[in-house]
Coordinates of C-alpha atoms and ligand atoms in Angstrom, one line a residue:
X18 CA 136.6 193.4 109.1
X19 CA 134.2 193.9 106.5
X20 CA 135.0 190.6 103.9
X21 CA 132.8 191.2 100.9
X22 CA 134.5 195.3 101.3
X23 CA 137.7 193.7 101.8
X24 CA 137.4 191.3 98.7
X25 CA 136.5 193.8 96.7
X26 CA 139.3 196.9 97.5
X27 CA 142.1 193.8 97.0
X28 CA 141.4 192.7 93.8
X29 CA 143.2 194.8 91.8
X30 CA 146.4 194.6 94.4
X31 CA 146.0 190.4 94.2
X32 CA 145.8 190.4 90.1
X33 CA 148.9 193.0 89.9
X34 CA 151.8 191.5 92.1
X35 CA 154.4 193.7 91.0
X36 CA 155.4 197.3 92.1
X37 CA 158.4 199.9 92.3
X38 CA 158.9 201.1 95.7
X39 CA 161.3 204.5 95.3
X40 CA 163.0 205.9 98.5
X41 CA 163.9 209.4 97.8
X42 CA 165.0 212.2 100.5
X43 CA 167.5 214.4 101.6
X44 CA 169.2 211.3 102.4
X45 CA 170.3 210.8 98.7
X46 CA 172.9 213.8 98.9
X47 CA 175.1 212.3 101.8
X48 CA 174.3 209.0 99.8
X49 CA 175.0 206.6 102.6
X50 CA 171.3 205.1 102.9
X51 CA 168.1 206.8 104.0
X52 CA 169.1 205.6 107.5
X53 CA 172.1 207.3 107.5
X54 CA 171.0 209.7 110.5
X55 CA 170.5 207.3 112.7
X56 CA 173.8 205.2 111.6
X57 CA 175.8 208.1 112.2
X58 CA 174.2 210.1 115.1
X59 CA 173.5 213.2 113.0
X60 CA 172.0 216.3 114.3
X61 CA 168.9 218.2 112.7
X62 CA 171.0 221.3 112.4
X63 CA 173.8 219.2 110.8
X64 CA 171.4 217.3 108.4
X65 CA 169.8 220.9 107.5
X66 CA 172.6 221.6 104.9
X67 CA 170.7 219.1 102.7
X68 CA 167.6 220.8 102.7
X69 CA 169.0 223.9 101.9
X70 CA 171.1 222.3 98.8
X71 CA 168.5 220.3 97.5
X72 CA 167.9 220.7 93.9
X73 CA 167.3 217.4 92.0
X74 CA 168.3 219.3 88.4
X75 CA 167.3 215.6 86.5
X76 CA 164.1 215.0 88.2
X77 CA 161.5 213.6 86.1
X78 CA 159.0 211.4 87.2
X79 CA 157.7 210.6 83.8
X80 CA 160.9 208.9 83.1
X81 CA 160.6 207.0 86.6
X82 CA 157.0 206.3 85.7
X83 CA 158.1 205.0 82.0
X84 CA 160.7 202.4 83.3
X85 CA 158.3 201.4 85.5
X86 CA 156.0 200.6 82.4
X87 CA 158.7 199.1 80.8
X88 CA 159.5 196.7 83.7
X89 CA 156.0 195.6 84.2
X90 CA 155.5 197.0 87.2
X91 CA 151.2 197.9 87.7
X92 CA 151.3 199.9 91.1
X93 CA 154.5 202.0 92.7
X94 CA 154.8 203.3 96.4
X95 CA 156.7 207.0 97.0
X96 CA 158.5 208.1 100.6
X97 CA 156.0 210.9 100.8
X98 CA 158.0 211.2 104.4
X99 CA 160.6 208.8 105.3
X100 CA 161.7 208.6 109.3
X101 CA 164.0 212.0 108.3
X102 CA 160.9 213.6 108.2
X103 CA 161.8 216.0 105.3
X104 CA 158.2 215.8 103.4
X105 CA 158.6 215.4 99.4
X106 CA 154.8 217.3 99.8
X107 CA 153.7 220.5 99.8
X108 CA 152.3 220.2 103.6
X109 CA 150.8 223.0 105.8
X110 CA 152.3 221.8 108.8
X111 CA 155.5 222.2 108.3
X112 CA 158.5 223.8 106.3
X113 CA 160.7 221.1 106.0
X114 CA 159.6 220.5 102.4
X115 CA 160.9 220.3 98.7
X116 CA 158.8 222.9 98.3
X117 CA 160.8 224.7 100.5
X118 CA 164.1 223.6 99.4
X119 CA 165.9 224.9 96.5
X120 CA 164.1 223.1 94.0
X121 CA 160.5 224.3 95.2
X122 CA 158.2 221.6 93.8
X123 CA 155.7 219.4 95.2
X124 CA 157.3 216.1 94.0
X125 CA 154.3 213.9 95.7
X126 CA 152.1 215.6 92.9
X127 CA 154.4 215.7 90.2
X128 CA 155.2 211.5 90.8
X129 CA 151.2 211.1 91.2
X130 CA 150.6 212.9 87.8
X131 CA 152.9 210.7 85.9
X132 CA 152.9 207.5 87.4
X133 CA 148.7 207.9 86.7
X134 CA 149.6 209.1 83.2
X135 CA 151.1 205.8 82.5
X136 CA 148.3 203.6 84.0
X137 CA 150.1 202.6 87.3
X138 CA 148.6 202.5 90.6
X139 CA 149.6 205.1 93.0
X140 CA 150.7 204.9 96.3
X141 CA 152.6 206.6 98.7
X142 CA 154.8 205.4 101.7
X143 CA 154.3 207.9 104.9
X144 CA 156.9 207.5 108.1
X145 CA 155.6 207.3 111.6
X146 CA 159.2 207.4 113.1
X147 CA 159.8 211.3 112.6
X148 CA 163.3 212.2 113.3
X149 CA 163.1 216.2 112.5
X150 CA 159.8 216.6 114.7
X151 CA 160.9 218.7 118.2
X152 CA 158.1 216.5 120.1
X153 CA 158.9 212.7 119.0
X154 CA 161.2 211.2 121.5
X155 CA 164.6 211.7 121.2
X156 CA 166.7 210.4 124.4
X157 CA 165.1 207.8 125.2
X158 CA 163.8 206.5 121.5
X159 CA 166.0 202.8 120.7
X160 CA 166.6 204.4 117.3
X161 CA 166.3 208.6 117.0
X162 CA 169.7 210.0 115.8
X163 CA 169.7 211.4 119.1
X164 CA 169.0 208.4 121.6
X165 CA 171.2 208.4 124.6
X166 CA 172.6 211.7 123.5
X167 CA 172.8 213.8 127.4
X168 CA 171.9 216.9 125.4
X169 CA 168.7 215.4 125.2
X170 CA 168.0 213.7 128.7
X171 CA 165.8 216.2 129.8
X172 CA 163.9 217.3 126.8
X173 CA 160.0 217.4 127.3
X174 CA 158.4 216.4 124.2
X175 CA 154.9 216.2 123.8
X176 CA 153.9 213.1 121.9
X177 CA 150.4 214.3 121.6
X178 CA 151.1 217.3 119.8
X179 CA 153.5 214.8 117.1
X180 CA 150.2 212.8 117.1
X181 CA 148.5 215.6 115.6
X182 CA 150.7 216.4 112.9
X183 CA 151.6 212.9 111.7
X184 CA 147.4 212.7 111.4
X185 CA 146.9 216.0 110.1
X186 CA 149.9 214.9 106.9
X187 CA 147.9 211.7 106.2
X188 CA 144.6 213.9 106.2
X189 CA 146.8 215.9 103.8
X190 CA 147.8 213.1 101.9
X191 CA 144.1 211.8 101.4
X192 CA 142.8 214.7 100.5
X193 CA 144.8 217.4 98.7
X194 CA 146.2 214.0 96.1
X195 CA 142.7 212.2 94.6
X196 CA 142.9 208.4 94.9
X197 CA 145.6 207.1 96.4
X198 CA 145.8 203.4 95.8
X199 CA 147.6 202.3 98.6
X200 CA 149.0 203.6 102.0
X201 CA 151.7 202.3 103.4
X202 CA 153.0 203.3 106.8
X203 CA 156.3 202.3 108.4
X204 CA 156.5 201.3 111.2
X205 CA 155.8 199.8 114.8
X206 CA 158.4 199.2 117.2
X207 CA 159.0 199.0 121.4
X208 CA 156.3 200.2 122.2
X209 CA 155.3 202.2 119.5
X210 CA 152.5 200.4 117.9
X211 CA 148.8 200.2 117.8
X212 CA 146.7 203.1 119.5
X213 CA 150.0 204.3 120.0
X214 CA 149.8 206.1 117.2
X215 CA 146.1 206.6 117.9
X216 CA 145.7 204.3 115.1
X217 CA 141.7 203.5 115.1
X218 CA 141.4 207.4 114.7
X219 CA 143.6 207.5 112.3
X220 CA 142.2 205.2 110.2
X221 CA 138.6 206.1 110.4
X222 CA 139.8 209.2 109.0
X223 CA 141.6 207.8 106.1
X224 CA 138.8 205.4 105.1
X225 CA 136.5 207.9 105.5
X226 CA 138.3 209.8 102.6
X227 CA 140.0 206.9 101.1
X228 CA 137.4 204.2 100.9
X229 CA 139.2 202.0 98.7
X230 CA 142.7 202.4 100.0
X231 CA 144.6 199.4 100.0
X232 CA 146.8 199.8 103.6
X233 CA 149.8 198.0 104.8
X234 CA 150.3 196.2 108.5
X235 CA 152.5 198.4 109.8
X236 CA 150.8 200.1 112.8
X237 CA 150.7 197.1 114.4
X238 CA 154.4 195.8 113.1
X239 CA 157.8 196.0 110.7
X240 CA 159.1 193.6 108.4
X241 CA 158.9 191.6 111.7
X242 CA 155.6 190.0 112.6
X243 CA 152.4 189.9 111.2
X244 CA 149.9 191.7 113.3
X245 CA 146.4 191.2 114.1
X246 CA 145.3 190.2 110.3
X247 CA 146.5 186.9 111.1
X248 CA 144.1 186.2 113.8
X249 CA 140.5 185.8 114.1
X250 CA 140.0 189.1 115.6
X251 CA 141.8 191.9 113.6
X252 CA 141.9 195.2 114.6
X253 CA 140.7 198.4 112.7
X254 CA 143.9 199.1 111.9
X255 CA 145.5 195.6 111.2
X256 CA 145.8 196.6 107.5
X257 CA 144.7 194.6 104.7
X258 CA 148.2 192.8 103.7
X259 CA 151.6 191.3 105.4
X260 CA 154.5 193.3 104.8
X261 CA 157.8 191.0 104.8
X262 CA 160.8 193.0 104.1
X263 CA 164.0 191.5 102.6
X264 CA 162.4 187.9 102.5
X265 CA 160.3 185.8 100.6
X266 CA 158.3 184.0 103.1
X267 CA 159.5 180.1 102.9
X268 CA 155.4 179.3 101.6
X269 CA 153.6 182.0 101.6
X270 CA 151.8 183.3 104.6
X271 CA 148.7 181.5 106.2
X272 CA 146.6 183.1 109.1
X273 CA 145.9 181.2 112.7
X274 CA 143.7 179.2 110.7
X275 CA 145.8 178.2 107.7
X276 CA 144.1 180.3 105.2
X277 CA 146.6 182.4 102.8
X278 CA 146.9 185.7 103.5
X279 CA 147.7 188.6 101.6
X280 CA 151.6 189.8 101.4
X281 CA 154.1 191.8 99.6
X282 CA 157.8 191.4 99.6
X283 CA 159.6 194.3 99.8
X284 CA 163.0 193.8 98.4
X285 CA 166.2 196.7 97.6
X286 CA 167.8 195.8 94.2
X287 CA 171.6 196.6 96.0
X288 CA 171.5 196.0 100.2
X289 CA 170.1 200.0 100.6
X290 CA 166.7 201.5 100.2
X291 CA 168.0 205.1 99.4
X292 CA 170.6 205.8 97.3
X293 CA 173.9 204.5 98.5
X294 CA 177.2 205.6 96.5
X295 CA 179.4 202.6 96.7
X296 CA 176.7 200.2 97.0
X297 CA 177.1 198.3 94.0
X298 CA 176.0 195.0 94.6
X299 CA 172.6 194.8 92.5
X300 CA 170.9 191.2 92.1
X301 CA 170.6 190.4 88.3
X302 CA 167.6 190.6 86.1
X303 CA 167.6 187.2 86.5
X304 CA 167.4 186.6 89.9
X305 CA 164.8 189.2 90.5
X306 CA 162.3 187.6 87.7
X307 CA 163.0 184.5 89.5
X308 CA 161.8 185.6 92.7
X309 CA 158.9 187.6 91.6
X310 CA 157.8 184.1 90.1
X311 CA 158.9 182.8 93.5
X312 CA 156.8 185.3 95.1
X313 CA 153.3 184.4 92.5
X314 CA 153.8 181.2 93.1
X315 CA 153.6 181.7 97.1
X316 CA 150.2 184.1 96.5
X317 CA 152.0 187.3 97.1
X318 CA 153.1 190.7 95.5
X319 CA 156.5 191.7 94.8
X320 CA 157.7 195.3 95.5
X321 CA 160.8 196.4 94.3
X322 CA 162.4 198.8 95.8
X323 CA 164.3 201.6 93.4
X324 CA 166.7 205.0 95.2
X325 CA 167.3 208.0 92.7
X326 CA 170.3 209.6 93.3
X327 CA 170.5 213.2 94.3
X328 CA 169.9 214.8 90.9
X329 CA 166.8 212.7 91.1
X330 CA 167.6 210.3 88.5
X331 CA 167.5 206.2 89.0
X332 CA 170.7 204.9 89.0
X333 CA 171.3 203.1 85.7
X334 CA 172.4 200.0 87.3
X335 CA 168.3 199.7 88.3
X336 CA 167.4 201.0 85.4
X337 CA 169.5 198.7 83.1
X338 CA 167.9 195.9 85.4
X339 CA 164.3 196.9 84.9
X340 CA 164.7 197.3 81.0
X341 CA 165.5 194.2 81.0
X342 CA 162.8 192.7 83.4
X343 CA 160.3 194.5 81.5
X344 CA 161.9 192.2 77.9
X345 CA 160.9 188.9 80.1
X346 CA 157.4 190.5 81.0
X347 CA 156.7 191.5 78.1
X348 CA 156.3 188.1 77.0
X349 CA 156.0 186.2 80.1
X350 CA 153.7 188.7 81.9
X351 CA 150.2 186.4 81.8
X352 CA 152.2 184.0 84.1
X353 CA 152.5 186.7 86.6
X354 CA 149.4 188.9 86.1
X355 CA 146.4 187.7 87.6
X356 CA 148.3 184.6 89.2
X357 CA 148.3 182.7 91.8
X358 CA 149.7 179.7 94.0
X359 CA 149.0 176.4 91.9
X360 CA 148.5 174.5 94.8
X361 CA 150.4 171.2 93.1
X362 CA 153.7 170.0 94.3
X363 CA 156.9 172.3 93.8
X364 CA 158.4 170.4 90.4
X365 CA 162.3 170.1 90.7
X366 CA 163.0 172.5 88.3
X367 CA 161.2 175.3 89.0
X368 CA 158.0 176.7 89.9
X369 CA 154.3 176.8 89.1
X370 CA 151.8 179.7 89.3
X371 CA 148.0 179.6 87.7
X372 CA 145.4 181.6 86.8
X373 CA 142.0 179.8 86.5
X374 CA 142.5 176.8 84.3
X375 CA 146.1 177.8 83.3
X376 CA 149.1 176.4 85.2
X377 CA 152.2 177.5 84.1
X378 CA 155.4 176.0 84.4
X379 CA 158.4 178.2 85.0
X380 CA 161.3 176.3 84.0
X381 CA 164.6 177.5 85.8
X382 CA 166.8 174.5 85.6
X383 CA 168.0 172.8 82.4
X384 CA 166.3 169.6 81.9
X385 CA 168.2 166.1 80.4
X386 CA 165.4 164.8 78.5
X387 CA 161.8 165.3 78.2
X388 CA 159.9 167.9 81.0
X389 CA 157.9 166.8 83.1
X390 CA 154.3 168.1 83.7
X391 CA 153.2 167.9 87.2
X392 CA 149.8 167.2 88.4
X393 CA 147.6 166.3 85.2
X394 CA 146.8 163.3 83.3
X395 CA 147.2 163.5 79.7
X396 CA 143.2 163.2 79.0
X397 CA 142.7 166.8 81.4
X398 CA 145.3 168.9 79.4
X399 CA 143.3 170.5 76.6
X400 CA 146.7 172.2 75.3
X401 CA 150.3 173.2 75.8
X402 CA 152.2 176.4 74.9
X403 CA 155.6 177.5 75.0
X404 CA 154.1 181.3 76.5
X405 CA 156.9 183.5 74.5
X406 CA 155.6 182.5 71.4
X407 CA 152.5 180.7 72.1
X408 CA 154.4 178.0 69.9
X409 CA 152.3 174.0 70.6
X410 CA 154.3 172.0 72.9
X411 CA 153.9 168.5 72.2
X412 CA 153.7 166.0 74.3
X413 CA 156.7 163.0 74.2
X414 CA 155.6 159.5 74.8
X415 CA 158.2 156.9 74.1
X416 CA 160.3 154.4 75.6
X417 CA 162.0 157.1 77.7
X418 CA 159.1 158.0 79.6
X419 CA 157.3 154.6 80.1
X420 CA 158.5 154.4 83.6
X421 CA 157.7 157.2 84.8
X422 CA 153.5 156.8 84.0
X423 CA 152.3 159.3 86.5
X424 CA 153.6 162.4 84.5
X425 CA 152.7 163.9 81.0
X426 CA 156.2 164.7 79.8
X427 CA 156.8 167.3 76.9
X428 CA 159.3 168.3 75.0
X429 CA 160.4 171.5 72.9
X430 CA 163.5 170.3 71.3
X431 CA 163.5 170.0 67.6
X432 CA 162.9 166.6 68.0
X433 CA 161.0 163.9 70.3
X434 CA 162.7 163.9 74.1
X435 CA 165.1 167.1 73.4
X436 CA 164.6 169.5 75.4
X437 CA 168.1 171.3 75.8
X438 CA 168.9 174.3 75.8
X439 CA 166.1 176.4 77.8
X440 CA 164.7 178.7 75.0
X441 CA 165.0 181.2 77.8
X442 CA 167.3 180.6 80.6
X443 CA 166.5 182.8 82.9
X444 CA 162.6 181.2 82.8
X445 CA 161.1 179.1 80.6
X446 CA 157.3 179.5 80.9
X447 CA 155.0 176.5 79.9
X448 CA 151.3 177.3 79.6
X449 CA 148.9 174.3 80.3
X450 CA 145.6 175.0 79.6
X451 CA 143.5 172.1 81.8
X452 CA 140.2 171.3 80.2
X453 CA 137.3 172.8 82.5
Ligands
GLC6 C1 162.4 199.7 107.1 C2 163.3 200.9 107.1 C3 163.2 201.7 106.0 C4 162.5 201.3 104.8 C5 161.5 200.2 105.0 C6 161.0 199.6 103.7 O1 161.4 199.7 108.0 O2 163.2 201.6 108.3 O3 164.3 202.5 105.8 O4 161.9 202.4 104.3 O5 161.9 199.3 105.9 O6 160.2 198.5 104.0

């Protein structure tokens, strides 16, 4: 791997941390979950029904691409083809498309336009499971709709020619779009991994249209393992980040060496990708902020994963959720953008991420007393802010704190040692500026 390349194509991916992953298919009109072929054995021809009712009537992806604004979010990912393999582009090689269906639009370009209209990275989420392709296994395949199914035993399918396609889409994708900010296939499995997928081929190819493409680890792996970026020798297709899926990695993720890696969490908001109807348990606001500072604070990106329903529109429950993500970033975002792992202990009641000489101190827990600072004598700390308002934070010496004479302690009470309530009690962020 070229580093000083590397380095370079990652910077913007590193500073960013937070995205909007969006699963969107046929799969929201049964609205059982984009896996819901494979869950319930169903049969192209059955499935086809969708395709030929498609017709989002609410679509508009400058309202996705505002509430992504609004939430913070500096980068989203699209299912340009999930494993369904209904493509939401306008592809030449085949005509199971939304152009096709009712509705007749290239949504891949109409999400690009407005997502770039608003200043947010774009990327796009290709499939190389392919469930509607005649020559990807079917019988013997551990999860096609049709695995084990007699009427398959002795189909011939030739892999090769499914090779082609999926490489002649991506060429698509690279080329008929402009920059594409980051790729991000899904995913390796059995035996389907690596030059498999004829994977050094295929990523020649992309680079050489996609230079700067930031590209996921997923031709090696899943959401399980990390691949060959860990080790000392990658391959050319190990990716250039760690995809954990429905985790947050206990600290972050080191290579065979111990050095942090690049990762991104990719996380549903309910327990589904695409839209599910009954599935109504969303994490709050506040858990979700929480983890995304859990996620800084470990060195890695959050993606968080939104499924419009089948008119196209995100169901409010997200949207409600993102609004009000986007009223914590909006004055908490420098302790996010830009950040990093603080490398100083984990304090008790919270977490710590930094940029440069700024640590800041994302108070969770409710404190009795005066907070304290971790990791700094009081002759290092040039200042301290409450970030919201950028309001001075004194420091609080006195006979409470004598003992403990290895901390700074502060306080933002009205007076001396008061500290309770939180001004925020989802997160409380404390900027300390260390003198350089
Ligand atoms: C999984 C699932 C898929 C989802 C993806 C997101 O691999 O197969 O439905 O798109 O994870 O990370």
């Amino acid at each position: 791997m070229d580093k000083p390349s590397y380095q370079n194509r990652m910077k913007w991916f590193l500073h960013d941390r937070f995205g909007m992953f969006i699963h969107w298919g046929l799969y929201a009109i049964p609205a059982r979950g984009e896996w819901v072929r494979n869950a319930e054995r169903i049969t192209s021809e059955e499935y086809y029904k969708y395709f030929e009712e498609f017709n989002p009537k609410s679509f508009d992806a400058r309202k996705w691409a505002a509430l992504a604004k609004k939430a913070g979010m500096k980068y989203a990912v699209l299912t340009a083809k999930h494993h369904d393999g209904f493509c939401l582009f306008d592809s030449r090689y085949t005509d199971f498309k939304a152009t096709n269906t009712p509705f007749g639009r290239d949504i891949v370009a109409e999400y690009l336009k407005a997502f770039r209209d608003e200043g947010i990275k774009v990327g796009l989420y290709y499939s190389l499971l392919d469930w509607y392709h005649p020559d990807y296994p079917h019988y013997s395949d551990s999860v096609h709709p049709m695995r084990g199914n007699p009427e398959y035993k002795d189909a011939v399918h030739n892999f090769d020619n499914y090779l082609d396609y999926m490489h002649s889409q991506v060429e698509e994708l690279c080329t008929n779009y402009g920059k594409i900010d980051v790729l991000w296939f899904d995913y390796s499995y059995d035996d389907m991994r690596g030059e498999k997928w004829r994977s050094t081929k295929l990523i020649n190819m992309v680079r050489s249209h996609q230079p700067d493409v930031i590209i996921d680890n997923r031709l090696e792996v899943s959401g399980e393992g990390f691949g060959s970026i860990a080790t000392d020798n990658p391959t050319a297709y190990s990716g250039d980040f760690v995809s954990p899926e429905q985790i947050i990695p206990p600290k972050g993720i080191l290579n065979e060496r111990g050095e942090p890696l690049a990762w991104e969490s990719c996380i549903t908001m309910n327990n589904h990708w695409g839209y599910h109807r009954y599935d109504k348990d969303f994490k709050s606001s506040k858990v979700i902020i929480r983890k995304l500072v859990e996620c800084v604070s470990k060195g890695g990106n959050l993606l968080l994963n939104v499924g419009p329903d089948a008119n196209g529109v995100i169901p409010e429950e997200s949207a409600g959720i993102l609004c009000e993500i986007g009223s914590w970033m909006e004055k908490n975002s420098d302790s996010i953008y830009g950040c990093t792992h603080a490398d100083l202990e984990k304090p008790e009641y919270g977490r710590i991420t930094r940029k440069g000489n700024k640590y800041y101190f994302h108070i969770t827990e409710e404190l009795i007393g005066p907070i304290p600072i971790y990791g700094f004598r009081k002759e290092q700390i040039e200042k301290i802010r409450l970030l919201a308002t950028g309001a001075e934070i004194p420091i609080a010496e006195g006979w409470v704190t004598k003992n403990y004479p290895d901390y700074v302690f502060v306080h933002y009470g009205p007076e001396q040692f008061f500290t309770y309530p939180l001004p925020d009690p989802v997160d409380t962020v404390i900027e300390v500026t260390v003198k350089q």
